[in-house]
Amino acid sequence: MFTGHRERNILEFTLSSLLRRRGKHLALVVIYTALVFLLASVMFFAGSIREEASIVLRSSPEIILQKMIAGRQDLVPMRYAEVAEKIRGVQRVSPRLWGYYYSPATKSNYTLMVPDNFSYGDGHIVIGNGIARVMSAAKGDRISLLSPEGDPLTFIIAEVMDSRSELISSDLMLVSEGDFRELFDMPEGYVTDLALSVKNEKELSTIARKLSELLPGTRPVLRDEILRTYDAVFNWRAGLMITLLGASVFAFAIFAWDRASGLSAEERREIGILKAVGWETSDIILMKFWEGAVISLSSFLMGMVFAYLHVYFTSGALFWPVLKGWSVLYPEFRLLPHVDLYSIFTLFFLTVVPYTLITIIPSWRTATMDPDEVMRA
Amino acid sequence: MRHKKAEVFLIATAVMATLLCLCLLHGRVQENLRADELAKRSRMVEELMLTDLALFMEARYTRHLSLADRHSAFQDHPMSLEHFPAGSLAGPPPHLTGVER
Amino acid sequence: MIELKDVTKVFNSGRPNEFAALRGITMSIEPLKVTAIEGPSGSGKTSLLSIVGCMSRPTSGRVWLDGREITSLPERFLTGIRRKTFGFVFQQFHLIKGITAIENVMLASYPTGESRPGIRKRALDILGMLGIREKAESKSQWLSGGEAQRVAIARALVNDPEILIADEPTAHLDTRLSEEFMQIFMRLKEDGRTIIISSHDPIVVNSGIVDSVRIIRDGVLA
Ligand SMILES: Nc1ncnc2c1ncn2[C@@H]1O[C@H](COP(=O)(O)OP(=O)(O)O)[C@@H](O)[C@H]1O
Ligand SMILES: [Mg+2]
């Protein structure tokens, strides 16, 4: 591009030419930058979340077995665990005890869980950092949870989970099995669901089929399905993404139409003048290339940098109100950057390239006409 | 007066491109620096047998997206305005929509 | 030496508003001389000059430039010839609005690949020679008619062409400015350039610097 002075001379002219309508072009750059910023922010944010899920949730149980009654998830009798254990290929069946607790005081939902071996014992609780935040509670404090009858059960906070794990643990409360059953008045011999580990991943679907055969009314959820769920989160098919993308594409189409609908008489005249004084068709095209590239490239670069700062230095602050929705509790997490060059190139090819082409193409015909024709027209 | 405007533009573009590269570099460095954080979270998922990210905590079917069943409200996607915005950000699990498998 | 043989130019060919602006022009233009094309408005002067200046192609007929047939050359060669051999001063000046006078002059040299400081120096020298150096940084739309024309002349000269073409150069000038214009062209002729001027202005056609006058009427040379 910079072998000679020609390119820079023409760039210089293009910039002078763009600066003539600096208000219009500045507005264009601002809108365009905002567009790239929005798309790139979503891309970075969603990319990081998906990457996080795909790595972290790889450690999820291979199969979760739920029991369904009349379309509702129901408690699983421990007897089911014995049946499941006998299926060939099943290595281990771990009962899971968990549920939701609504706290009227903070108007938020927590997830109560019983870990495999809760070392702190009855009367103690481990809480997620998000809960600690909304309750302004700390290690050593006492908190009460209400049983269905309204009796308070008091716990000593034994530990607040690491804030760096908020993305998975923000709303978790860990208690002992005894406390859990007492709090929810849950009968012995029943658990929430079963987690199965399997010897050979290849046998997963066979095992899942056997489970439904031997234990009708149950539903196995495979780890692969869990992973796929998060693969699809924030993907382009999700409603808000469609709206966002749709709006951007629409806005872009307006630009494009404005450009492609032809050159103004003034622009045609100018091309004619340039041709008449000795510019070649390729010089005109180069000028139009710069015209598109100056605007789209600066917008792209600025939009990308701002988006990166937004997502990874402010943790996507602008998205919070949207993501938080109705919930009181929202995890505060510092997203782990996930740089995906492929998406960056995709965004580049979706923004810079079409805009530049759209700037060049309508001038093509004009640039190949005889200059006197262009000027008279 | 040489290529005043052209130089300003090219320098500004180079600066922006460098900034972008620095951002991406920052990303790579962070990915490595904070790998242990990720490993810790993975361990936690394994120990507690977790199935979901704590992303949307407004309702049970959004808190545990992957366990949403065929009868949960979350399937009113994508126009599930009653669960906006979570319902618009995350689709129903693919294994429920029958699109795949 | 420019030669034209049986040159015709038909506009809107094949349509109801078809119009033959030039009908069988055969002429030759002497190098290093000033040739005036005289004719009333609508007689085909601009059409003729733009064919001579390689800005448009004749509908039929041939044109030779220094013995080289140029009518059949591809567009790319015509552009090169336009840039190196001809300087064109349009009747309406055709300056680009919104940019400075000096940039209007310089832009004709941009595609040559010469460095900007070199072009700029030459453009300033030419503007100085034409007496409007102090207008160099003025936006072109604020120039008076006479100034705008000098900027247009400067632009025509910036690539140092052998042949200078001016289409009705005095049409927008008062008597004093018209005479000044003729002085400028006198100097350019003395510099050793071929000059072609179209006009129906007595100041031009009767001036001492014109070597030969050709009269055109309804697209035919008299
Ligand atoms: N592009 C065009 N389309 C149709 N008619 C044209 C076009 N250009 C010039 N003419 C016609 O050709 C004739 C000669 O025009 P022109 O060469 O401009 O004459 P002059 O310069 O002597 O006034 C005029 O009648 C004009 O209307
Ligand atoms: Mg005319």
XYZ file of C-alpha atoms and ligand atoms in Angstrom:
728
model
C 0.000 0.000 0.000
C 2.805 2.432 0.705
C 5.236 1.704 -2.026
C 4.965 5.195 -3.407
C 3.644 8.569 -2.478
C 0.534 8.029 -4.571
C -1.325 6.160 -1.837
C -0.529 8.718 0.799
C -1.280 11.633 -1.507
C -4.668 10.158 -2.217
C -5.233 9.414 1.468
C -4.401 13.013 2.259
C -6.901 14.195 -0.314
C -9.537 11.788 0.976
C -9.085 13.087 4.514
C -9.407 16.707 3.358
C -12.456 15.657 1.474
C -13.991 13.876 4.480
C -13.240 16.800 6.755
C -15.413 19.021 4.609
C -18.450 17.419 6.196
C -16.815 16.751 9.495
C -20.047 16.865 11.492
C -21.665 14.215 9.363
C -18.638 11.988 9.276
C -17.932 12.381 12.963
C -21.497 11.327 13.700
C -21.010 8.369 11.395
C -17.861 7.320 13.243
C -19.582 7.706 16.607
C -22.567 5.570 15.592
C -20.367 3.029 13.922
C -18.048 2.838 16.925
C -21.025 2.377 19.235
C -22.244 -0.434 17.014
C -18.922 -2.236 17.028
C -18.613 -1.589 20.759
C -21.973 -3.190 21.420
C -21.377 -6.198 19.209
C -17.841 -6.717 20.465
C -18.908 -6.337 24.108
C -21.526 -9.010 23.648
C -18.997 -11.139 21.805
C -16.337 -10.822 24.501
C -18.792 -11.266 27.355
C -20.596 -14.229 25.874
C -17.346 -15.765 24.728
C -15.901 -15.622 28.218
C -19.018 -17.027 29.840
C -19.232 -19.845 27.338
C -15.558 -20.627 27.690
C -15.873 -20.605 31.474
C -18.880 -22.923 31.351
C -17.266 -25.288 28.900
C -14.222 -25.694 31.127
C -15.741 -25.576 34.590
C -18.839 -27.629 33.896
C -16.725 -30.379 32.383
C -16.350 -31.438 36.015
C -20.106 -31.765 36.491
C -21.605 -35.188 37.204
C -21.869 -37.320 34.105
C -25.520 -38.074 34.686
C -28.084 -36.411 36.905
C -31.133 -38.550 37.504
C -34.336 -36.695 38.325
C -37.697 -38.141 39.188
C -40.734 -36.572 37.646
C -44.322 -36.765 38.874
C -47.068 -35.099 36.873
C -44.625 -32.762 35.244
C -42.927 -31.739 38.448
C -39.611 -32.745 39.763
C -40.059 -34.926 42.808
C -37.892 -36.380 45.541
C -35.997 -39.515 44.595
C -36.297 -42.514 46.924
C -32.901 -43.908 47.935
C -34.083 -47.255 46.560
C -33.480 -45.771 43.070
C -29.813 -45.366 43.896
C -29.503 -49.085 44.553
C -31.151 -49.866 41.216
C -28.939 -47.449 39.380
C -25.801 -48.754 41.029
C -26.433 -52.201 39.612
C -26.459 -51.056 36.005
C -23.325 -52.159 34.215
C -20.911 -49.312 33.680
C -22.161 -47.178 36.561
C -19.233 -46.493 38.836
C -20.780 -44.545 41.622
C -24.145 -43.089 42.556
C -24.079 -40.043 44.808
C -27.312 -38.704 46.184
C -27.660 -34.938 45.989
C -29.614 -32.940 48.515
C -30.344 -29.434 47.413
C -33.140 -26.948 46.998
C -34.103 -23.337 46.872
C -34.617 -21.072 49.812
C -36.417 -17.777 49.473
C -35.274 -15.173 51.918
C -38.079 -12.693 52.632
C -35.625 -10.344 54.323
C -33.490 -9.800 51.255
C -36.204 -10.836 48.779
C -33.826 -13.169 47.038
C -33.480 -16.852 46.191
C -30.635 -18.946 47.507
C -29.545 -22.422 46.562
C -29.149 -24.641 49.620
C -26.941 -27.669 49.241
C -25.584 -30.507 51.288
C -22.008 -31.285 50.340
C -20.749 -34.848 50.392
C -19.004 -34.462 53.705
C -19.743 -31.226 55.481
C -16.859 -30.859 57.907
C -18.271 -28.010 59.985
C -21.164 -30.061 61.354
C -24.707 -29.183 62.402
C -25.496 -25.587 63.190
C -22.911 -24.262 60.783
C -23.287 -22.813 57.314
C -21.016 -21.872 54.454
C -22.318 -19.084 52.245
C -21.496 -17.739 48.812
C -19.973 -14.320 48.515
C -23.092 -12.899 46.881
C -25.177 -13.838 49.906
C -22.594 -12.372 52.236
C -22.871 -9.178 50.233
C -26.663 -8.817 50.245
C -26.866 -9.828 53.904
C -23.747 -7.895 54.861
C -22.753 -10.975 56.779
C -19.266 -12.208 57.575
C -17.605 -15.289 58.955
C -18.661 -15.870 62.566
C -21.994 -14.059 62.205
C -25.237 -15.814 62.964
C -28.055 -16.076 60.459
C -31.497 -17.605 60.753
C -33.404 -19.485 58.092
C -37.103 -20.168 58.450
C -38.569 -23.630 58.195
C -41.909 -24.101 56.385
C -43.655 -23.812 59.761
C -41.961 -20.517 60.345
C -39.565 -21.725 63.020
C -36.193 -20.030 62.768
C -33.108 -22.193 62.551
C -29.932 -20.398 63.509
C -26.578 -21.038 61.872
C -23.097 -19.795 62.505
C -21.333 -18.744 59.331
C -18.342 -21.027 59.227
C -16.976 -19.742 55.975
C -17.670 -17.300 53.167
C -16.703 -18.765 49.816
C -13.951 -17.199 47.789
C -15.202 -14.194 45.841
C -13.335 -15.516 42.823
C -15.775 -18.405 42.652
C -18.864 -16.216 42.525
C -19.741 -17.196 39.003
C -20.664 -20.643 40.326
C -21.196 -20.082 44.031
C -22.628 -16.624 44.519
C -25.957 -17.846 45.926
C -24.880 -21.130 47.489
C -25.508 -22.085 51.112
C -23.914 -25.269 52.333
C -25.330 -26.995 55.401
C -25.224 -30.430 56.992
C -27.655 -33.133 55.944
C -29.387 -33.073 59.299
C -29.949 -29.330 59.185
C -31.138 -29.550 55.596
C -33.740 -32.194 56.373
C -34.880 -30.349 59.448
C -35.146 -27.014 57.697
C -37.179 -28.342 54.794
C -38.917 -31.078 56.765
C -37.668 -33.568 54.209
C -38.315 -37.245 54.907
C -35.399 -39.605 55.466
C -34.747 -42.013 52.626
C -35.377 -39.425 49.961
C -32.987 -37.128 48.126
C -33.360 -34.356 45.537
C -31.702 -36.205 42.709
C -28.889 -38.615 41.969
C -25.497 -37.916 40.452
C -24.016 -40.865 38.583
C -20.442 -41.327 37.541
C -19.722 -43.675 34.746
C -16.714 -45.833 33.854
C -16.750 -45.270 30.147
C -18.173 -42.141 28.534
C -19.119 -44.119 25.449
C -21.673 -46.082 27.436
C -23.502 -42.966 28.590
C -26.441 -43.229 26.256
C -26.871 -46.953 26.901
C -26.879 -46.285 30.611
C -29.330 -43.437 30.201
C -31.656 -45.721 28.260
C -31.396 -48.425 30.878
C -32.166 -45.924 33.626
C -35.422 -44.904 31.967
C -36.324 -48.546 31.458
C -35.574 -49.685 34.999
C -36.827 -46.536 36.690
C -39.824 -45.261 34.715
C -40.747 -41.686 35.456
C -37.166 -40.578 35.791
C -35.245 -38.284 33.549
C -31.493 -38.535 33.102
C -29.652 -35.327 32.246
C -26.273 -35.973 30.647
C -23.220 -33.815 31.190
C -23.028 -33.280 27.477
C -26.487 -31.713 27.633
C -25.378 -29.445 30.448
C -22.429 -28.313 28.384
C -24.565 -27.758 25.336
C -26.977 -25.659 27.339
C -24.194 -23.220 28.109
C -22.874 -23.398 24.610
C -26.167 -21.938 23.560
C -26.334 -19.289 26.242
C -25.990 -15.778 24.763
C -25.752 -17.288 21.347
C -27.073 -15.502 18.339
C -30.382 -17.292 18.487
C -31.280 -15.993 21.904
C -33.980 -13.357 21.758
C -32.052 -10.374 22.985
C -29.169 -11.210 20.716
C -31.536 -11.341 17.784
C -32.908 -7.962 18.725
C -29.443 -6.537 19.151
C -28.048 -8.007 15.998
C -31.192 -7.169 14.131
C -31.000 -3.554 15.180
C -27.356 -3.336 14.221
C -27.889 -4.977 10.897
C -30.798 -2.664 10.276
C -28.718 0.382 11.136
C -25.955 -0.899 8.968
C -28.374 -1.501 6.138
C -29.415 2.132 6.361
C -25.800 3.239 5.981
C -25.374 0.787 3.190
C -28.472 1.919 1.402
C -27.460 5.541 1.812
C -24.191 4.663 0.134
C -25.318 2.162 -2.404
C -28.314 4.155 -3.571
C -25.831 6.060 -5.657
C -23.604 9.033 -5.466
C -24.914 12.510 -5.022
C -24.683 14.804 -8.034
C -21.894 16.617 -6.232
C -19.908 13.429 -5.717
C -20.337 12.484 -9.356
C -19.169 15.906 -10.436
C -16.092 15.606 -8.258
C -15.210 12.219 -9.662
C -15.593 13.700 -13.137
C -13.258 16.550 -12.270
C -10.660 14.192 -10.856
C -10.817 12.017 -13.932
C -10.588 15.068 -16.180
C -7.404 16.262 -14.488
C -5.789 12.883 -14.942
C -6.896 10.552 -12.171
C -7.232 6.991 -13.295
C -10.171 4.783 -12.457
C -7.902 2.986 -10.007
C -7.028 6.284 -8.304
C -10.704 7.024 -7.808
C -11.265 3.531 -6.448
C -8.308 3.984 -4.117
C -9.803 7.242 -2.890
C -13.148 5.565 -2.290
C -11.366 2.704 -0.584
C -9.730 5.148 1.806
C -13.034 6.900 2.314
C -14.644 3.671 3.495
C -11.596 2.375 5.303
C -10.882 5.570 7.240
C -14.347 5.521 8.748
C -14.832 1.816 9.232
C -11.324 0.979 10.372
C -11.173 3.732 12.987
C -14.629 2.788 14.205
C -13.719 -0.869 14.337
C -10.507 -0.319 16.269
C -12.057 2.118 18.724
C -15.145 -0.033 19.220
C -13.026 -3.103 19.887
C -10.720 -1.398 22.376
C -13.628 0.187 24.253
C -15.464 -3.133 24.300
C -12.446 -4.924 25.697
C -11.997 -2.342 28.431
C -15.706 -2.476 29.157
C -15.969 -6.235 29.466
C -12.700 -7.071 31.188
C -11.895 -3.964 33.182
C -15.388 -2.996 34.301
C -16.743 -6.572 34.098
C -19.314 -5.529 31.537
C -20.835 -2.835 33.752
C -23.260 -1.730 31.052
C -24.743 -5.226 30.871
C -25.465 -5.534 34.573
C -28.863 -3.894 34.579
C -29.872 -6.156 31.695
C -28.433 -9.379 33.076
C -29.582 -8.825 36.607
C -33.195 -8.758 35.573
C -35.541 -9.183 38.529
C -33.026 -10.835 40.771
C -31.722 -9.095 43.838
C -28.674 -11.239 43.931
C -26.252 -10.940 41.110
C -22.780 -12.407 41.017
C -19.888 -10.031 40.817
C -17.216 -11.666 38.814
C -14.134 -10.626 36.993
C -14.471 -12.387 33.704
C -11.510 -14.362 32.559
C -10.568 -12.934 29.150
C -11.069 -15.327 26.347
C -9.404 -14.021 23.217
C -10.874 -15.670 20.219
C -9.111 -14.362 17.125
C -11.616 -16.087 14.912
C -14.512 -14.011 16.281
C -12.455 -10.865 16.036
C -11.772 -11.530 12.377
C -15.412 -12.366 11.865
C -16.433 -9.052 13.351
C -13.832 -7.321 11.198
C -15.165 -8.955 8.073
C -18.731 -8.155 9.058
C -18.069 -4.471 9.669
C -15.021 -3.044 7.937
C -15.138 -5.031 4.733
C -18.787 -4.557 3.763
C -18.732 -0.883 4.610
C -15.629 -0.308 2.538
C -17.041 -2.280 -0.371
C -20.298 -0.412 -0.160
C -18.381 2.848 -0.393
C -16.394 1.685 -3.397
C -19.010 -0.071 -5.490
C -21.337 2.800 -6.418
C -18.370 4.892 -7.498
C -17.146 2.177 -9.812
C -19.515 2.933 -12.657
C -19.023 6.643 -12.341
C -15.275 6.230 -12.249
C -15.234 4.337 -15.527
C -17.307 6.883 -17.443
C -15.810 9.494 -19.705
C -15.094 12.524 -17.580
C -17.060 14.958 -19.672
C -20.149 12.808 -19.386
C -19.795 12.693 -15.640
C -19.477 16.420 -15.408
C -22.415 17.235 -17.601
C -24.712 14.799 -15.869
C 3.249 20.726 5.428
C 3.828 17.150 4.372
C 1.031 14.607 4.657
C -0.288 16.238 7.750
C -3.707 14.671 7.859
C -2.568 11.365 6.453
C 0.145 11.137 9.083
C -2.244 11.978 11.903
C -4.628 9.337 10.631
C -1.998 6.656 10.148
C -0.441 7.318 13.538
C -3.838 7.329 15.241
C -4.735 4.087 13.497
C -1.435 2.522 14.455
C -1.961 3.606 18.056
C -5.466 2.145 18.126
C -4.275 -1.078 16.525
C -1.465 -1.303 19.060
C -3.931 -0.720 21.882
C -6.112 -3.492 20.528
C -3.116 -5.806 20.330
C -2.192 -4.874 23.893
C -5.741 -5.719 24.952
C -5.514 -9.107 23.286
C -2.111 -9.652 24.828
C -3.553 -8.717 28.208
C -6.211 -11.330 27.583
C -3.668 -14.038 26.849
C -1.583 -13.127 29.882
C -4.640 -13.108 32.136
C -5.751 -16.456 30.763
C -2.460 -17.919 31.923
C -2.139 -15.927 35.125
C -5.573 -16.868 36.316
C -5.592 -20.477 35.184
C -5.461 -21.590 38.826
C -8.660 -19.646 39.544
C -10.354 -21.633 36.831
C -8.932 -24.887 38.157
C -10.277 -24.008 41.594
C -13.731 -23.431 40.211
C -13.553 -26.720 38.332
C -12.634 -28.464 41.565
C -15.524 -26.820 43.341
C -17.934 -27.961 40.633
C -16.631 -31.477 41.036
C -16.772 -31.531 44.821
C -20.221 -29.989 45.119
C -21.502 -31.793 42.017
C -22.710 -28.529 40.523
C -24.467 -28.395 37.180
C -24.881 -24.717 36.436
C -23.395 -21.238 36.514
C -24.880 -18.805 39.002
C -25.720 -16.352 36.227
C -29.446 -15.784 36.494
C -30.773 -16.187 39.999
C -34.230 -14.755 39.643
C -36.041 -18.081 39.378
C -35.288 -21.751 39.794
C -35.536 -22.591 36.112
C -33.021 -19.865 35.296
C -30.724 -20.676 38.179
C -30.374 -24.263 37.010
C -30.822 -23.897 33.303
C -29.519 -27.293 32.359
C -31.966 -29.060 34.693
C -34.986 -27.184 33.386
C -37.626 -29.739 32.570
C -40.185 -29.928 29.839
C -42.792 -28.266 31.979
C -40.905 -25.329 33.318
C -41.881 -21.888 32.249
C -38.500 -21.342 30.761
C -39.502 -22.936 27.529
C -41.612 -20.044 26.432
C -38.525 -18.881 24.644
C -37.720 -16.763 22.782
C -40.503 -14.354 23.570
C -40.522 -15.319 27.214
C -41.080 -11.798 28.376
C -42.229 -12.889 31.796
C -38.677 -14.005 32.382
C -37.030 -11.161 30.631
C -34.134 -10.754 30.329
C -32.807 -14.170 31.284
C -35.322 -15.820 29.013
C -34.051 -13.775 26.135
C -30.404 -14.330 26.830
C -30.457 -18.061 27.155
C -32.414 -20.458 25.089
C -33.975 -23.593 26.472
C -31.460 -26.416 26.731
C -30.973 -27.907 23.262
C -31.907 -31.345 24.493
C -35.388 -30.095 25.260
C -36.096 -28.319 22.007
C -35.510 -31.421 19.975
C -33.423 -29.452 17.531
C -30.478 -31.687 18.153
C -30.153 -35.336 18.918
C 0.715 18.241 -33.706
C -2.893 17.165 -33.349
C -4.868 15.891 -36.310
C -8.564 15.131 -36.542
C -10.162 13.290 -39.416
C -13.919 13.081 -40.005
C -14.659 13.405 -36.322
C -18.327 13.260 -35.339
C -19.959 13.332 -31.960
C -23.533 12.194 -31.582
C -25.301 12.536 -28.264
C -28.168 10.266 -27.213
C -27.575 8.121 -30.234
C -30.627 6.110 -31.310
C -33.003 7.995 -29.061
C -35.601 10.579 -30.101
C -33.395 13.361 -28.711
C -30.403 12.237 -30.777
C -28.164 15.197 -31.549
C -25.051 15.463 -33.668
C -22.869 18.089 -31.990
C -19.914 17.552 -34.341
C -20.302 16.560 -37.961
C -17.218 15.552 -39.872
C -14.517 17.707 -38.349
C -11.178 17.443 -40.121
C -8.452 19.753 -38.914
C -4.917 19.921 -37.638
C -3.529 21.977 -34.784
C -0.004 23.296 -35.024
C 2.365 22.760 -32.111
C 3.706 25.776 -30.177
C 1.016 27.969 -31.681
C -2.161 29.433 -30.293
C -5.236 28.161 -32.083
C -8.622 29.717 -31.432
C -11.886 27.920 -32.137
C -14.528 30.532 -32.678
C -18.232 29.888 -32.773
C -21.535 30.817 -31.202
C -22.931 29.079 -28.174
C -24.043 25.539 -28.934
C -21.876 25.261 -32.035
C -19.897 22.338 -30.602
C -16.752 24.008 -29.230
C -16.775 22.219 -25.881
C -17.510 18.891 -27.556
C -14.575 19.397 -29.895
C -12.156 20.431 -27.142
C -13.065 17.495 -24.948
C -12.336 15.106 -27.815
C -9.033 16.826 -28.516
C -8.197 16.736 -24.805
C -8.940 12.992 -24.548
C -11.839 13.574 -22.201
C -14.363 11.890 -24.423
C -14.266 9.710 -27.488
C -15.634 10.675 -30.870
C -18.624 8.730 -32.133
C -16.707 8.199 -35.361
C -13.513 9.508 -36.930
C -9.957 9.461 -35.715
C -7.602 11.644 -33.751
C -3.800 11.562 -33.889
C -1.512 13.060 -31.288
C 2.052 13.485 -32.568
C 1.367 10.805 -35.139
C -0.108 8.376 -32.664
C -3.684 7.325 -33.137
C -5.379 7.862 -29.784
C -9.063 7.212 -30.498
C -8.669 3.469 -30.117
C -6.456 3.543 -27.025
C -7.825 1.994 -23.866
C -9.068 4.256 -21.131
C -5.945 3.823 -19.022
C -3.711 5.281 -21.735
C -6.091 8.155 -22.330
C -5.901 9.028 -18.644
C -2.133 9.044 -18.792
C -2.188 11.294 -21.841
C -4.720 13.560 -20.211
C -2.470 13.917 -17.207
C 0.894 14.314 -18.909
C 0.114 16.005 -22.192
C -2.934 18.168 -21.633
C -3.913 20.836 -19.197
C -7.591 21.706 -19.362
C -9.159 24.936 -18.142
C -12.898 24.373 -18.025
C -15.441 27.009 -18.833
C -17.022 26.525 -15.420
C -13.553 26.105 -13.814
C -14.737 22.970 -12.009
C -12.837 23.491 -8.788
C -13.630 21.126 -5.948
C -15.554 22.919 -3.255
C -14.639 22.825 0.409
C -10.921 22.369 -0.003
C -8.255 25.030 -0.394
C -7.061 26.569 -3.630
C -3.647 24.984 -3.285
C -5.137 21.534 -2.775
C -7.221 22.012 -5.883
C -4.026 22.682 -7.776
C -2.071 19.866 -6.163
C -4.644 17.142 -6.634
C -3.897 16.873 -10.336
C -0.430 15.634 -9.389
C -1.422 13.181 -6.666
C -1.621 10.079 -8.868
C 1.856 10.701 -10.294
C 3.378 9.313 -7.117
C 5.501 12.374 -6.583
C 6.061 13.407 -2.977
C 3.756 16.003 -1.535
C 6.331 18.653 -0.630
C 7.534 18.649 -4.243
C 4.033 19.039 -5.598
C 3.273 21.737 -3.109
C 6.306 23.783 -3.973
C 5.489 23.641 -7.663
C 1.848 24.542 -7.041
C 2.890 27.550 -4.964
C 5.311 28.686 -7.662
C 2.600 28.520 -10.293
C 0.115 30.357 -8.091
C 2.826 32.958 -7.517
C 3.412 33.259 -11.240
C -0.320 33.834 -11.706
C -0.307 36.421 -8.930
C -2.621 34.665 -6.447
C -0.136 33.051 -4.101
C -1.768 34.709 -1.104
C -5.025 32.922 -1.945
C -3.409 29.507 -1.670
C -5.046 28.601 1.637
C -8.479 30.051 0.800
C -11.320 27.650 0.344
C -12.109 27.404 -3.345
C -15.736 28.459 -3.015
C -14.723 31.833 -1.589
C -12.608 32.791 -4.594
C -13.794 35.431 -7.058
C -14.364 34.433 -10.682
C -10.960 35.699 -11.802
C -9.173 34.005 -8.893
C -11.015 30.771 -9.448
C -9.979 30.816 -13.088
C -6.329 31.317 -12.164
C -6.530 28.422 -9.753
C -8.002 26.379 -12.603
C -5.110 27.487 -14.858
C -2.633 26.594 -12.134
C -4.198 23.143 -11.854
C -3.935 22.724 -15.622
C -0.252 23.649 -15.434
C 0.826 21.687 -12.389
C 1.813 18.599 -14.377
C 3.688 20.768 -16.878
C 1.667 19.752 -19.972
C 2.731 20.453 -23.550
C -0.734 21.441 -24.596
C -3.050 23.800 -22.778
C -6.751 23.875 -23.597
C -9.022 26.671 -22.394
C -12.762 26.541 -23.005
C -14.272 30.021 -23.315
C -11.849 31.422 -20.768
C -13.135 34.980 -20.839
C -16.825 34.185 -20.651
C -16.991 35.019 -16.944
C -14.422 37.845 -16.912
C -14.718 41.600 -17.370
C -12.571 43.371 -19.946
C -9.644 44.082 -17.629
C -9.496 40.504 -16.345
C -9.889 39.185 -19.901
C -6.876 41.214 -20.991
C -4.885 39.996 -17.999
C -5.825 36.477 -18.979
C -4.473 37.002 -22.487
C -1.213 38.280 -20.993
C -0.898 35.120 -18.940
C -1.441 33.000 -22.013
C 1.056 35.079 -23.922
C 3.654 34.097 -21.334
C 2.623 30.467 -21.462
C 2.969 30.501 -25.226
C 6.443 32.007 -24.851
C 7.276 29.165 -22.447
C 6.762 26.894 -25.433
C 3.325 25.412 -25.095
C 0.671 24.597 -27.618
C -2.507 26.456 -26.748
C -6.051 25.844 -27.896
C -8.722 28.324 -26.910
C -12.404 28.294 -27.744
C -14.209 31.578 -27.658
C -16.614 33.936 -29.323
C -15.089 36.889 -27.515
C -13.398 39.478 -29.798
C -10.798 40.159 -27.085
C -9.577 36.606 -27.579
C -9.970 36.044 -31.289
C -8.619 39.455 -32.260
C -5.714 39.436 -29.826
C -2.216 39.394 -31.213
C -1.220 36.113 -29.606
C -3.663 33.985 -31.562
C -1.938 32.414 -34.530
C -4.916 30.919 -36.279
C -8.663 31.118 -35.866
C -10.977 28.284 -36.926
C -14.670 28.990 -37.094
C -17.204 26.351 -36.155
C -20.934 26.540 -36.670
C -23.533 23.804 -36.046
C -20.800 21.266 -35.564
C -19.104 21.960 -38.896
C -15.871 23.863 -39.476
C -16.225 26.810 -41.811
N -24.108 15.219 -23.063
C -24.885 15.806 -23.996
N -26.079 15.284 -24.305
C -26.860 15.845 -25.237
N -26.551 16.951 -25.937
C -25.371 17.530 -25.660
C -24.489 16.993 -24.667
N -23.411 17.781 -24.636
C -23.598 18.774 -25.542
N -24.785 18.634 -26.155
C -25.316 19.452 -27.213
O -24.346 19.581 -28.224
C -24.325 20.875 -28.712
C -22.910 21.426 -28.633
O -22.578 21.638 -27.303
P -21.210 22.259 -26.871
O -20.120 21.465 -27.452
O -21.231 22.392 -25.402
O -21.272 23.701 -27.547
P -20.515 25.041 -27.178
O -19.426 24.678 -26.231
O -20.036 25.544 -28.466
O -21.531 25.904 -26.555
C -25.294 21.695 -27.897
O -26.483 21.844 -28.653
C -25.560 20.841 -26.698
O -26.890 20.988 -26.263
Mg -19.144 25.320 -24.344
